[in-house]
CSV table of C-alpha atoms in Angstrom, one decimal:
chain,number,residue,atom,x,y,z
R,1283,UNK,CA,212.2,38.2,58.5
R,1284,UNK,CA,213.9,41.9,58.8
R,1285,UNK,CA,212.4,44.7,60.1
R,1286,UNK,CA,213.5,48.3,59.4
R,1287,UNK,CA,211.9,51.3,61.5
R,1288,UNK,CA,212.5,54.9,60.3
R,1289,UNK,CA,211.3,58.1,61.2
R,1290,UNK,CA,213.1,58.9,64.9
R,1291,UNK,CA,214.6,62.3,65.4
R,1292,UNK,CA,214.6,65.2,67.5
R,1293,UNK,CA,211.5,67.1,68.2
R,1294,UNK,CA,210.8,69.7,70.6
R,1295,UNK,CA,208.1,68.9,73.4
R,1296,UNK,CA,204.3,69.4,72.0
R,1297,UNK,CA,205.1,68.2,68.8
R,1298,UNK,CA,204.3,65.6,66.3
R,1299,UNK,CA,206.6,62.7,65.2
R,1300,UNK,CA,206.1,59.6,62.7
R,1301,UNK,CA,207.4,56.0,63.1
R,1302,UNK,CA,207.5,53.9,60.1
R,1303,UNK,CA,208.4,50.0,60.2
R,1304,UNK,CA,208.8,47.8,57.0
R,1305,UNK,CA,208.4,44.1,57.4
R,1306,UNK,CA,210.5,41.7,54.8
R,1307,UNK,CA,207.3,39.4,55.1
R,1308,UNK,CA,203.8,39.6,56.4
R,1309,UNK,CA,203.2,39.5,59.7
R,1310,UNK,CA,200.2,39.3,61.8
R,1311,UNK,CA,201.1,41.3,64.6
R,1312,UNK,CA,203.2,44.4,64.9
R,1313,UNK,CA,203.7,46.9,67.6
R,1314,UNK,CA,206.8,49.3,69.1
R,1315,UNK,CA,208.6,49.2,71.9
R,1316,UNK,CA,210.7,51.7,73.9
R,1317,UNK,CA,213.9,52.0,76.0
R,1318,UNK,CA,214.8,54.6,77.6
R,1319,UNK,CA,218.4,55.2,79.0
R,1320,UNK,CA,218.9,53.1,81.8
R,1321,UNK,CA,215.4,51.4,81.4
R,1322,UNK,CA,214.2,48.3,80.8
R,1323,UNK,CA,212.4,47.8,77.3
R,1324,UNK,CA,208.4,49.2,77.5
R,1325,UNK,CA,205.4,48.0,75.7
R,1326,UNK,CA,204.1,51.1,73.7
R,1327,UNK,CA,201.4,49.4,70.8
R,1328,UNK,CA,200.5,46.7,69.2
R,1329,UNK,CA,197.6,45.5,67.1
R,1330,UNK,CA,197.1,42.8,64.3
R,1331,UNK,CA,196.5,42.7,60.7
R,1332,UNK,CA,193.0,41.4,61.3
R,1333,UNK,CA,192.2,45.1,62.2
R,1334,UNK,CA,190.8,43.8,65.6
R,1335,UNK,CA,191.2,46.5,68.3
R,1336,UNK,CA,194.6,48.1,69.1
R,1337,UNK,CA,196.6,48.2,72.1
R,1338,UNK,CA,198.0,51.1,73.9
R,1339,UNK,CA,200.4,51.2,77.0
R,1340,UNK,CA,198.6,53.2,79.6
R,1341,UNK,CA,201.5,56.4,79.4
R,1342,UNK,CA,200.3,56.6,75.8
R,1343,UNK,CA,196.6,58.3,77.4
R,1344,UNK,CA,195.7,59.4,73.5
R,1345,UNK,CA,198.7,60.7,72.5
R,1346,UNK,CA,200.0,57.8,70.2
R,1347,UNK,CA,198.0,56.2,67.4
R,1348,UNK,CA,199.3,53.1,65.7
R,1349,UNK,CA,198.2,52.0,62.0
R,1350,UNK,CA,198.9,49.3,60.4
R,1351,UNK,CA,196.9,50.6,56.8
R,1352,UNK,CA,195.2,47.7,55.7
R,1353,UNK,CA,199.1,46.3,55.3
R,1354,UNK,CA,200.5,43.0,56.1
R,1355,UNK,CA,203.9,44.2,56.3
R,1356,UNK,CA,204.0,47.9,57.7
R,1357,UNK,CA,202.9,49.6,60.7
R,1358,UNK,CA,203.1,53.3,61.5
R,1359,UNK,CA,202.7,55.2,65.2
R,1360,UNK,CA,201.8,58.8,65.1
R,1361,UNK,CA,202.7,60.4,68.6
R,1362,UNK,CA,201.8,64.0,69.3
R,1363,UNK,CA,202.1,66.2,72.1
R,1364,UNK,CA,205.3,64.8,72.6
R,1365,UNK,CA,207.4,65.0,76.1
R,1366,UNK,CA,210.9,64.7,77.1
R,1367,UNK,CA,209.9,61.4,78.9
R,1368,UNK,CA,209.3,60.1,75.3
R,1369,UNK,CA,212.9,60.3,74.7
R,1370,UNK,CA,214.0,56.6,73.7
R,1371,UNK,CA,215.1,53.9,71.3
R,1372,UNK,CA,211.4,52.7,69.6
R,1373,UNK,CA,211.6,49.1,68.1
R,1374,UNK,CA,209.7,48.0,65.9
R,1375,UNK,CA,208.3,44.0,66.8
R,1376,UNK,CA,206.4,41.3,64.7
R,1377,UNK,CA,205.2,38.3,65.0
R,1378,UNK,CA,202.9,35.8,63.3
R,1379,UNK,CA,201.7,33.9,66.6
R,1380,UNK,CA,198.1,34.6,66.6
R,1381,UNK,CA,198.4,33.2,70.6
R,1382,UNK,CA,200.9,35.4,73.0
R,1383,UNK,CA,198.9,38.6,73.5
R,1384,UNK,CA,200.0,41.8,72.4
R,1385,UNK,CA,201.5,43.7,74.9
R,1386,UNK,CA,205.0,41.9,75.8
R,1387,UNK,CA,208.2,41.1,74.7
R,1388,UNK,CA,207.8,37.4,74.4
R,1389,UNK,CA,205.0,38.1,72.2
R,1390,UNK,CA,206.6,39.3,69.1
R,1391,UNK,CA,209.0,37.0,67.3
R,1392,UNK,CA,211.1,39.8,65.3
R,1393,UNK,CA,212.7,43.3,66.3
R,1394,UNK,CA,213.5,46.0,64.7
R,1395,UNK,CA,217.0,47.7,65.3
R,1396,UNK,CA,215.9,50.4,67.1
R,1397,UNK,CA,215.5,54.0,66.0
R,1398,UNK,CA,216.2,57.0,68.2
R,1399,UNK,CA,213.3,59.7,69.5
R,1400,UNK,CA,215.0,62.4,71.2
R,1401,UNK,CA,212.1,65.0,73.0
R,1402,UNK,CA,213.6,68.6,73.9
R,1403,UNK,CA,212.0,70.6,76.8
């Protein structure tokens, strides 16, 4: 299974940006990640293809919406209000483990390689 994420960039704190992630295969779960320089990799969302409840890290605090679109192999994450602490690698993660939860890294089988959000102040 291959994951590709698109979307990162540079934006300007306050502002809107859009992750996309394309899965080769369907997959029951998907979520994103983050690393920040000199961080350790963060939970950010997750949720499932069942459209049962997402999941939100608690820094999101409605700013971040994730979507999966009634897709098996997609997932999007709309982040707004953007600030420089946002600035990281965002990941894209899968899996098809129904079991594991949804808000670690041992959860998700399959990662993305990484796509840069850079946040100006």
């Amino acid at each position: 299974v291959q994951l590709q994420a698109s979307g990162g960039g540079l934006v300007q704190a306050g502002e809107s940006l859009r992750l996309s992630c394309a899965a080769s295969g369907d997959m029951f779960k998907m979520g994103w990640f983050r690393q920040a320089p000199g961080e350790e990799r963060e939970f950010v969302a997750s949720m499932s293809w069942s459209g049962a409840r997402p999941y939100y890290a608690a820094f999101v605090k409605g700013r971040f919406t994730i979507s999966r679109h009634n897709s098996k192999t997609a997932v999007s994450l709309f982040m707004k209000n953007m600030k420089p602490d946002d600035t990281a690698v965002y990941y894209c993660a899968a899996s098809n483990r129904i079991s594991g939860g949804y808000d670690s890294s041992e959860a998700f089988d399959y990662w993305g390689q990484g796509t840069l959000v850079t946040v100006s102040s």
